[in-house]
Tab-separated table of N, CA and C and ligand atoms in Angstrom:
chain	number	residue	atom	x	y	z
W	1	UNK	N	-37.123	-157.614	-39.865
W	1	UNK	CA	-36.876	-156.409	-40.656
W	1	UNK	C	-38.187	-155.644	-40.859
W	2	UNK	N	-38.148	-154.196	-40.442
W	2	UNK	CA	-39.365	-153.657	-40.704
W	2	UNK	C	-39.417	-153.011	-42.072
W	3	UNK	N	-40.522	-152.777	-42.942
W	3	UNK	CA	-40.397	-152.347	-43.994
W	3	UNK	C	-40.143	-150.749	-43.941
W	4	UNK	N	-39.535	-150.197	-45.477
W	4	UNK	CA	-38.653	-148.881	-45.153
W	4	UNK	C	-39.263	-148.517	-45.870
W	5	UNK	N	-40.301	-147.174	-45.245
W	5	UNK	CA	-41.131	-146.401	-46.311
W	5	UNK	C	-40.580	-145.022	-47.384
W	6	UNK	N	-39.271	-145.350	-47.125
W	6	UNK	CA	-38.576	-144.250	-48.041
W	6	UNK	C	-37.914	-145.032	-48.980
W	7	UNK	N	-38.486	-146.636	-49.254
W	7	UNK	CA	-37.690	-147.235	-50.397
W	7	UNK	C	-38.018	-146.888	-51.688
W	8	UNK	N	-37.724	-146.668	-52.834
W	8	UNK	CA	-37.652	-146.482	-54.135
W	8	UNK	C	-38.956	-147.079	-54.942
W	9	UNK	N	-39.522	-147.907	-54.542
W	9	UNK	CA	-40.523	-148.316	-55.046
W	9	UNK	C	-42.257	-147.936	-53.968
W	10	UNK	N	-41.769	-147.746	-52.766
W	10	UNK	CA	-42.871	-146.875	-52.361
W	10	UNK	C	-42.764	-145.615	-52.765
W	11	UNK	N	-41.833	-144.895	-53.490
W	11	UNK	CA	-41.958	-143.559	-53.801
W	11	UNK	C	-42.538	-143.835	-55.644
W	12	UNK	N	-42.312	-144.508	-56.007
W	12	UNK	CA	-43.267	-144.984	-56.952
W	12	UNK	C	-44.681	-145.375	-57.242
W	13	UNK	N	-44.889	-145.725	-55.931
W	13	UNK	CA	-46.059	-146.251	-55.422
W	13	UNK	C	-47.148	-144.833	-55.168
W	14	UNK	N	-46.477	-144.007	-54.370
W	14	UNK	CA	-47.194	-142.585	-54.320
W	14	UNK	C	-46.542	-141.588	-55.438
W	15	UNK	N	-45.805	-141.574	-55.888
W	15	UNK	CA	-46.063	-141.048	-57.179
W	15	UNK	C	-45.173	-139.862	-56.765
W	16	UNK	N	-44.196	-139.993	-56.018
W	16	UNK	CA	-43.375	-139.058	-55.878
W	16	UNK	C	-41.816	-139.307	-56.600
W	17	UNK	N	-41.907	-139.982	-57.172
W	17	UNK	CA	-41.225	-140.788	-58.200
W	17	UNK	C	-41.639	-141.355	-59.534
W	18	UNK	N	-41.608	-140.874	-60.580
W	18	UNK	CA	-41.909	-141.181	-61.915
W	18	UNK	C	-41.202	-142.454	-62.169
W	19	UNK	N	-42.017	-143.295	-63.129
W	19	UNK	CA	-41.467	-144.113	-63.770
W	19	UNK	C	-42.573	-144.572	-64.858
W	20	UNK	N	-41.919	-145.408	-65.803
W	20	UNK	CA	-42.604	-146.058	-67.167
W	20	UNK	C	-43.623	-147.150	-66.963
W	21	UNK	N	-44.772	-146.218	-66.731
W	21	UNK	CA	-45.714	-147.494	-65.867
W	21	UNK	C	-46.356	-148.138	-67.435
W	22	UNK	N	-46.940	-149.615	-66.825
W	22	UNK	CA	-47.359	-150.280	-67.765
W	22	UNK	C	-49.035	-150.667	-67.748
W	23	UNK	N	-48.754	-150.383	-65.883
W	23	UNK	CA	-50.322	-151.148	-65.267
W	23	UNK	C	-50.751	-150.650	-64.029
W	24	UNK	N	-51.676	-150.510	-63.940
W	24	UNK	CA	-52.034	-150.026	-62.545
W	24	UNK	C	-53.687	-150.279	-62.030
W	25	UNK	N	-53.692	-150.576	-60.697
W	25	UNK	CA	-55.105	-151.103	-60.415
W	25	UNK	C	-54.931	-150.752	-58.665
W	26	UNK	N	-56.102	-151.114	-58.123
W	26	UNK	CA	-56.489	-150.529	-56.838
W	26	UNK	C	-54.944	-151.576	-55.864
W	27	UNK	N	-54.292	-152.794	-56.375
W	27	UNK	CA	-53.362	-153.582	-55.415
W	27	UNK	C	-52.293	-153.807	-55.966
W	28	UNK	N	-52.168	-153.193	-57.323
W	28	UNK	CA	-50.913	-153.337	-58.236
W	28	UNK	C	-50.676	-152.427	-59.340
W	29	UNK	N	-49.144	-152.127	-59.321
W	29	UNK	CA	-48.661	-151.368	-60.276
W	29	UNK	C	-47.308	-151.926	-61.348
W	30	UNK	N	-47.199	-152.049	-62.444
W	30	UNK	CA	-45.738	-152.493	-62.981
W	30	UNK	C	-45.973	-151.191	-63.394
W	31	UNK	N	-44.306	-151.967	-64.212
W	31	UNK	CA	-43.373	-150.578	-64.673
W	31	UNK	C	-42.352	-151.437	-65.230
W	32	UNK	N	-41.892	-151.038	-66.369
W	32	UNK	CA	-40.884	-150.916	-66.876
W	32	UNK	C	-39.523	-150.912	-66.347
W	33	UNK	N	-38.497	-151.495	-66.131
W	33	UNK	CA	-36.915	-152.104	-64.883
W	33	UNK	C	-36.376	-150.937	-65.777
W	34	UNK	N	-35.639	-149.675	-65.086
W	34	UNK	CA	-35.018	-148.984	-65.407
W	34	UNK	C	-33.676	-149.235	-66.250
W	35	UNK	N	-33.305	-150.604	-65.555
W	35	UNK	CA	-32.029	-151.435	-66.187
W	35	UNK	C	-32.473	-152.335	-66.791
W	36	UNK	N	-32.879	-152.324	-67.915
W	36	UNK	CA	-33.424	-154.038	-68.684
W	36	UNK	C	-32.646	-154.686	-68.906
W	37	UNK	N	-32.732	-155.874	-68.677
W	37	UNK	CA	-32.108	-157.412	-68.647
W	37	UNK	C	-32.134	-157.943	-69.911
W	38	UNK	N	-33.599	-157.685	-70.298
W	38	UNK	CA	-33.668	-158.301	-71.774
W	38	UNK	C	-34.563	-157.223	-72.390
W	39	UNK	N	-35.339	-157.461	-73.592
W	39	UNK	CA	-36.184	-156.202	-74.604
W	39	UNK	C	-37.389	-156.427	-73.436
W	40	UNK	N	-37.952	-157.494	-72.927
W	40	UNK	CA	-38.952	-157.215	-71.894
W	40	UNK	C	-38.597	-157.316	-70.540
W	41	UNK	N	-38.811	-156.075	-69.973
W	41	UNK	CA	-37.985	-156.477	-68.313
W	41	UNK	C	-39.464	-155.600	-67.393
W	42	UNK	N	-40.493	-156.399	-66.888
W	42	UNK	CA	-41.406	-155.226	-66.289
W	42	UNK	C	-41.005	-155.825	-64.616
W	43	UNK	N	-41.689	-154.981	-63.614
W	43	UNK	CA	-41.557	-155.469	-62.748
W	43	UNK	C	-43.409	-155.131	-62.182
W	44	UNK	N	-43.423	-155.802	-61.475
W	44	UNK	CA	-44.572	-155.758	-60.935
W	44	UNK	C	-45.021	-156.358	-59.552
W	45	UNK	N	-45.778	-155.262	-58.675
W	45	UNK	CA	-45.517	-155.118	-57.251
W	45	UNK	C	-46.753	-154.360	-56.621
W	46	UNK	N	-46.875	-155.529	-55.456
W	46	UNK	CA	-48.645	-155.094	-54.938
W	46	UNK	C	-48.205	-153.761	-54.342
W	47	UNK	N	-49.169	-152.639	-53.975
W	47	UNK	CA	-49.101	-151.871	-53.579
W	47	UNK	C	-49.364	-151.455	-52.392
W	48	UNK	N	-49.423	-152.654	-51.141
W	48	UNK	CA	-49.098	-152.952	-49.755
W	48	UNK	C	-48.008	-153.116	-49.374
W	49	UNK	N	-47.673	-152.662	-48.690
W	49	UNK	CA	-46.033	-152.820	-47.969
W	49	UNK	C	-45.726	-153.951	-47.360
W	50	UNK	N	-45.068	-154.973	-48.483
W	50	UNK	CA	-44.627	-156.144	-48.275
W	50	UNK	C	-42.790	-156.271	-48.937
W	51	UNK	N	-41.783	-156.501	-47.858
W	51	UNK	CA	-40.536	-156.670	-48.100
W	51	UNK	C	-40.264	-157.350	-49.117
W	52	UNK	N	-40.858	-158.672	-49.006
W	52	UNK	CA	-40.672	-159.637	-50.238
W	52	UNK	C	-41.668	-160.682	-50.882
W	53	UNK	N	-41.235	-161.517	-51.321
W	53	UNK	CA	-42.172	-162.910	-51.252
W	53	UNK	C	-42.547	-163.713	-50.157
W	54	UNK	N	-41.607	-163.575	-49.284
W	54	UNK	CA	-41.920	-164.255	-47.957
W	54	UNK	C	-43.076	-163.285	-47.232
W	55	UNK	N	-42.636	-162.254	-47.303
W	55	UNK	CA	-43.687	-161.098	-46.537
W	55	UNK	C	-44.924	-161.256	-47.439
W	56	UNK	N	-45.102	-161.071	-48.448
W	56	UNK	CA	-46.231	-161.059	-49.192
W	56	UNK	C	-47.226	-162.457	-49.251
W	57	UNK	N	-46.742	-163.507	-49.217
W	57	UNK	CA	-47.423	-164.588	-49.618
W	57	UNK	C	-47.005	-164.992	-48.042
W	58	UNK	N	-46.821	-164.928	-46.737
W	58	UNK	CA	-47.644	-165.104	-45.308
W	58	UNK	C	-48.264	-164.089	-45.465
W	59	UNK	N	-48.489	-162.445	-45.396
W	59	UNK	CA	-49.168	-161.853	-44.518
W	59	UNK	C	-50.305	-160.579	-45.769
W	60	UNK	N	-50.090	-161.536	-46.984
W	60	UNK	CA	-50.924	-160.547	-47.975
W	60	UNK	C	-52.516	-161.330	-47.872
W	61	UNK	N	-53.051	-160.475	-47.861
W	61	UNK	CA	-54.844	-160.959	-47.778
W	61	UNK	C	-54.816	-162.012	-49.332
W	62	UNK	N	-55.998	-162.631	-49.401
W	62	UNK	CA	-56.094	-163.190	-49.908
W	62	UNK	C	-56.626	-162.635	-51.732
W	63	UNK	N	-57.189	-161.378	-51.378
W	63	UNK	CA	-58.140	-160.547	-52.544
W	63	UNK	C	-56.523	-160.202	-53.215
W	64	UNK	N	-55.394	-159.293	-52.213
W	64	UNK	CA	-54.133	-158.703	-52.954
W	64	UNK	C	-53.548	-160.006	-53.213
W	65	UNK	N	-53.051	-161.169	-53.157
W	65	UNK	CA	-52.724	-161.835	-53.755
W	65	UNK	C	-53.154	-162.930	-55.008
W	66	UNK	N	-54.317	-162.676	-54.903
W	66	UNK	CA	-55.356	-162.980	-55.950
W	66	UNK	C	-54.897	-161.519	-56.975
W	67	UNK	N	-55.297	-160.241	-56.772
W	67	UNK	CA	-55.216	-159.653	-57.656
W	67	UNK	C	-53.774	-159.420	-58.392
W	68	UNK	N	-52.760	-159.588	-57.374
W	68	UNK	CA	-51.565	-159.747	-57.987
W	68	UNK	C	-50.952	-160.748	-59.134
W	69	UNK	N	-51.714	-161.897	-58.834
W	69	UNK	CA	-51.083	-162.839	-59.939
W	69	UNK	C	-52.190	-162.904	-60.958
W	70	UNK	N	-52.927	-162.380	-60.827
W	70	UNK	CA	-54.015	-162.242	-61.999
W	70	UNK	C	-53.382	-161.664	-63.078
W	71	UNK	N	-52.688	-160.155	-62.358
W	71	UNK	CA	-52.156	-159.001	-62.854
W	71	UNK	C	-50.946	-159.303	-63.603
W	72	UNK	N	-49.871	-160.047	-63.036
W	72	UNK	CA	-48.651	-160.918	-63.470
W	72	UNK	C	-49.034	-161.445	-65.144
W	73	UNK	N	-49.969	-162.136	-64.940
W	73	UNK	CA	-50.263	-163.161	-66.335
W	73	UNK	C	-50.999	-162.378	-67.098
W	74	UNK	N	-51.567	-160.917	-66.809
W	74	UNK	CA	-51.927	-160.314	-67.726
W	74	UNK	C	-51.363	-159.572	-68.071
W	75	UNK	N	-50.070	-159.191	-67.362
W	75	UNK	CA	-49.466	-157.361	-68.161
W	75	UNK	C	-48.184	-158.661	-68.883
W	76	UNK	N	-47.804	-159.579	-69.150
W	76	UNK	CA	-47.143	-160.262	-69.300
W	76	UNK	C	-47.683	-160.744	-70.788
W	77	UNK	N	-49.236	-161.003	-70.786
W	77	UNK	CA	-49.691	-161.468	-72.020
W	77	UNK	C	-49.898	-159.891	-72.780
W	78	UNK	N	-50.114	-158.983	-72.149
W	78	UNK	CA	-50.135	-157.470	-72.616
W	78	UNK	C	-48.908	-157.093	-73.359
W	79	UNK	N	-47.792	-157.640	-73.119
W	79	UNK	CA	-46.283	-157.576	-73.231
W	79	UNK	C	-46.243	-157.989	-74.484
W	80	UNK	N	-47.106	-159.449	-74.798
W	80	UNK	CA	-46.881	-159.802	-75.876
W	80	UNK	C	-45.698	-161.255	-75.753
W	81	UNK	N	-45.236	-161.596	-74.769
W	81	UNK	CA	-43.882	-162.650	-74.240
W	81	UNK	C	-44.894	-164.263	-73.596
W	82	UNK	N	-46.109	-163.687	-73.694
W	82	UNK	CA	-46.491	-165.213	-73.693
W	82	UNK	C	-46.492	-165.955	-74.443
W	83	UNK	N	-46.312	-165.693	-75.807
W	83	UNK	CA	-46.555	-166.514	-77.006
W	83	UNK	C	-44.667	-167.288	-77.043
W	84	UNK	N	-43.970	-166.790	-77.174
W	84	UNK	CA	-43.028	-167.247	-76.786
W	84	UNK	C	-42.156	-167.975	-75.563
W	85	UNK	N	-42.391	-166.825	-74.436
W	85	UNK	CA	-41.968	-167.439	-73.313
W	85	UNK	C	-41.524	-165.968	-72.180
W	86	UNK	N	-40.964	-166.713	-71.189
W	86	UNK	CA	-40.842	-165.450	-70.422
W	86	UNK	C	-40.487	-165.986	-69.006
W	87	UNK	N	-39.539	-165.258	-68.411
W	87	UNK	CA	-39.491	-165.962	-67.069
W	87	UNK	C	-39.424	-165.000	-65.922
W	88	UNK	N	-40.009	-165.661	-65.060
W	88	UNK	CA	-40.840	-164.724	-63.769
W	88	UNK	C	-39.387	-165.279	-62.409
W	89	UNK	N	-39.539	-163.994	-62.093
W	89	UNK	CA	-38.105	-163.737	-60.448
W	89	UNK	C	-39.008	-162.985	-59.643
W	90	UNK	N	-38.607	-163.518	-58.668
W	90	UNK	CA	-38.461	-162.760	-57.479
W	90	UNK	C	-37.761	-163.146	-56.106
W	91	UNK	N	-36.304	-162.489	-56.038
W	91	UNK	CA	-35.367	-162.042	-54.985
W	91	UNK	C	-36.206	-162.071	-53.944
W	92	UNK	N	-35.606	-163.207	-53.106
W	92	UNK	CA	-35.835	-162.490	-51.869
W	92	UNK	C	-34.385	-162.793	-51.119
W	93	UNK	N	-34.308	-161.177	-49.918
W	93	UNK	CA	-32.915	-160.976	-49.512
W	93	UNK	C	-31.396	-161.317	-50.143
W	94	UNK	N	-30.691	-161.636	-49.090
W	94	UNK	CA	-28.894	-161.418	-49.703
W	94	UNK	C	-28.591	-162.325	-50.829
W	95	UNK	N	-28.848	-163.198	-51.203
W	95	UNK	CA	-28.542	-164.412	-51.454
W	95	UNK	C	-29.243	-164.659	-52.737
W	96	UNK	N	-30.303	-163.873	-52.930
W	96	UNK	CA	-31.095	-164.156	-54.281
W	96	UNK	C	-30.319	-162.297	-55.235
W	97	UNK	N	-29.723	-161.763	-53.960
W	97	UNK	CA	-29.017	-160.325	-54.787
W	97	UNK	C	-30.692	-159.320	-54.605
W	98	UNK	N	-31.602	-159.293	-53.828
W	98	UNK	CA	-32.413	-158.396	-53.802
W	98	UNK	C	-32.030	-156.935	-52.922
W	99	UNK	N	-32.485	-155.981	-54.654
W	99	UNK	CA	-31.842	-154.712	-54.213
W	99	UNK	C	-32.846	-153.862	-53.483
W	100	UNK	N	-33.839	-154.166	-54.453
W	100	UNK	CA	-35.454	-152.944	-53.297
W	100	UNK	C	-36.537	-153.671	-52.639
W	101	UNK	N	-36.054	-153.351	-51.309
W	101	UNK	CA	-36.798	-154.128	-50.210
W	101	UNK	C	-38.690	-154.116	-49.967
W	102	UNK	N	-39.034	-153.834	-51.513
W	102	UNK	CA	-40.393	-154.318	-51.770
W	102	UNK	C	-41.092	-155.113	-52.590
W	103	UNK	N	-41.622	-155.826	-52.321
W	103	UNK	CA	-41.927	-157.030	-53.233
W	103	UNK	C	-42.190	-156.835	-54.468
W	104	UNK	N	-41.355	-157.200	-55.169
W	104	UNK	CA	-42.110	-157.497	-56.491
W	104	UNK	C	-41.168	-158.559	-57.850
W	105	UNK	N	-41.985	-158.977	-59.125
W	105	UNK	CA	-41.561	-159.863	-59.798
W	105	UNK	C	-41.139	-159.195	-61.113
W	106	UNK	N	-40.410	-159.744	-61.527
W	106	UNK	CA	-39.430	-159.546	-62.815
W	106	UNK	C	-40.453	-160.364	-63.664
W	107	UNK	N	-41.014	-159.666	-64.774
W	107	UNK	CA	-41.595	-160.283	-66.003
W	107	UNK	C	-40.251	-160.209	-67.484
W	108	UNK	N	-39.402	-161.593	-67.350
W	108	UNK	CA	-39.122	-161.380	-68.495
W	108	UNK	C	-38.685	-161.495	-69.381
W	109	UNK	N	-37.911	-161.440	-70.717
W	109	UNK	CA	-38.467	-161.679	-72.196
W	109	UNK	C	-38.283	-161.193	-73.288
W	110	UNK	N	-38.823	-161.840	-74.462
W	110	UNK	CA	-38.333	-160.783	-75.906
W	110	UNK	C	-37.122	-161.453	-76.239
W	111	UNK	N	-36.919	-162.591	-75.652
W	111	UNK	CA	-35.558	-162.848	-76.397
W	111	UNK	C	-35.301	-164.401	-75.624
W	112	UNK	N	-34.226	-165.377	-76.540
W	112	UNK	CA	-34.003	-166.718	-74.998
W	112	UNK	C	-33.685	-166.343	-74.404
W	113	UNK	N	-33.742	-166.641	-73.254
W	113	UNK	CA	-33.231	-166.490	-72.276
W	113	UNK	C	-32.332	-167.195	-71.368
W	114	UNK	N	-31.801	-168.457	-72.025
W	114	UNK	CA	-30.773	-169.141	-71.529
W	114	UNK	C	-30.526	-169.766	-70.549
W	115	UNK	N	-29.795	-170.575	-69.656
W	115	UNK	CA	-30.095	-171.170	-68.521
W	115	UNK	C	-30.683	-170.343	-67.369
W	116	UNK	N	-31.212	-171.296	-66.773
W	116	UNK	CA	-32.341	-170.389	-65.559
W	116	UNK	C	-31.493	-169.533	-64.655
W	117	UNK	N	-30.346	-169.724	-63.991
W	117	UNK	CA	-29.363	-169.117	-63.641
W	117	UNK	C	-28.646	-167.788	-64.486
W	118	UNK	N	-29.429	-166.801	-64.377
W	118	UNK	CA	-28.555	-165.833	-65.390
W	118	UNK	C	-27.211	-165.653	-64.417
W	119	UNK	N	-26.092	-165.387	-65.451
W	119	UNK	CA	-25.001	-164.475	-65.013
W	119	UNK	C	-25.137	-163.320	-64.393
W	120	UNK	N	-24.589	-162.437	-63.374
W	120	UNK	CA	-24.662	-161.547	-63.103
W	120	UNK	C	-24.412	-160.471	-63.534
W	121	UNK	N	-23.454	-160.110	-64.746
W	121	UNK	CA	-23.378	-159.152	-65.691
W	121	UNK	C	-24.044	-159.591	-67.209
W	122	UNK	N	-25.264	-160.263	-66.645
W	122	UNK	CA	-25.557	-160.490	-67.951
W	122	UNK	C	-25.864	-159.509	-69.132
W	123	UNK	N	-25.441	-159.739	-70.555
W	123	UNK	CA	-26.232	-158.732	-71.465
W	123	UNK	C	-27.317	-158.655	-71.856
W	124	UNK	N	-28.159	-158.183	-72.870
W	124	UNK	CA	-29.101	-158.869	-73.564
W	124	UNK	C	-29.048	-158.184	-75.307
Z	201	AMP	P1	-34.229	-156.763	-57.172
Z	201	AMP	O1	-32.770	-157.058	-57.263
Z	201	AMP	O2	-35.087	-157.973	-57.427
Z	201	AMP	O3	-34.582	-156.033	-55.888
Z	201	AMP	O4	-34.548	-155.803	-58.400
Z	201	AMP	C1	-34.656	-154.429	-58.298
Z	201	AMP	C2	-34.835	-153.909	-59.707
Z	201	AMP	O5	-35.373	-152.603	-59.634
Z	201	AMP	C3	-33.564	-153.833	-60.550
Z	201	AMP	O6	-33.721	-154.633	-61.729
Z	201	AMP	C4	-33.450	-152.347	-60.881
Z	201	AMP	O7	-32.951	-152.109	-62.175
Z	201	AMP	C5	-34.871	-151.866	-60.719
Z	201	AMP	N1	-35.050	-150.472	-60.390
Z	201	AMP	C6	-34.437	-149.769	-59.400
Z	201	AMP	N2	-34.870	-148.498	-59.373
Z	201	AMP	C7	-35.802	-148.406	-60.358
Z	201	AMP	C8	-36.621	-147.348	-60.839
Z	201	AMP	N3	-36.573	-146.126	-60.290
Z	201	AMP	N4	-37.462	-147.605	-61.873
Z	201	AMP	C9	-37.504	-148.821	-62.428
Z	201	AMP	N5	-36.756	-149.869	-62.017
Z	201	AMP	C10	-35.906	-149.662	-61.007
């Protein structure tokens, strides 16, 4: 699968698309999940064109994946959901339900969160 540069989160990425950013640095940007899951829902996603986790963690340099999970545990403690808790996703393809074919992780939180398996219409 080649990556699709008209996906929703590369138009975020260049800024031709607004959204509720939280963080941003020279290999990463979150933002705020348009649909929150729970009171904390960020997502956060290197800013190299990587499909998923599989794409990202074979073929991401070592500096963007360093700066990525640096970034994870800090906009997360920024959030304020470390003191409690918080749980980290990331979809990859049919089967995990991944909708935007660019990598990135679900920070999230603000509330239990219940068996690790959420429901698919879950509330919060
Ligand atoms: P996934 O199923 O892991 O690919 O998750 C994609 C997530 O992106 C979903 O939780 C959506 O609510 C979220 N999403 C889609 N479009 C936007 C957007 N424009 N701004 C913020 N979040 C979005």
């Amino acid at each position: 699968m080649k990556y699709d540069i008209t996906n929703i989160f590369a138009k975020i990425i260049s800024g031709e698309v607004p959204c509720d950013k939280i963080y941003e640095d020279e290999h990463v940007i979150a933002f705020h999940d348009i649909n929150p899951k729970a009171p904390v829902h960020a997502l956060v996603l290197p800013k190299g064109q990587y499909i998923s986790f599989d794409d990202f963690s074979a073929q991401g340099s070592t500096e963007e994946i360093s700066a990525f999970f640096r970034a994870v545990g800090k906009i997360a403690r920024d959030l304020g959901v470390d003191k409690d808790g918080y749980r980290l996703i990331a979809n990859h393809k049919t089967s995990a339900g991944q909708e935007v074919d660019h990598f990135h992780i679900h920070i999230i939180g603000g509330r239990p969160l219940g068996p690790m398996i959420m429901p698919a219409s879950g509330n919060f």
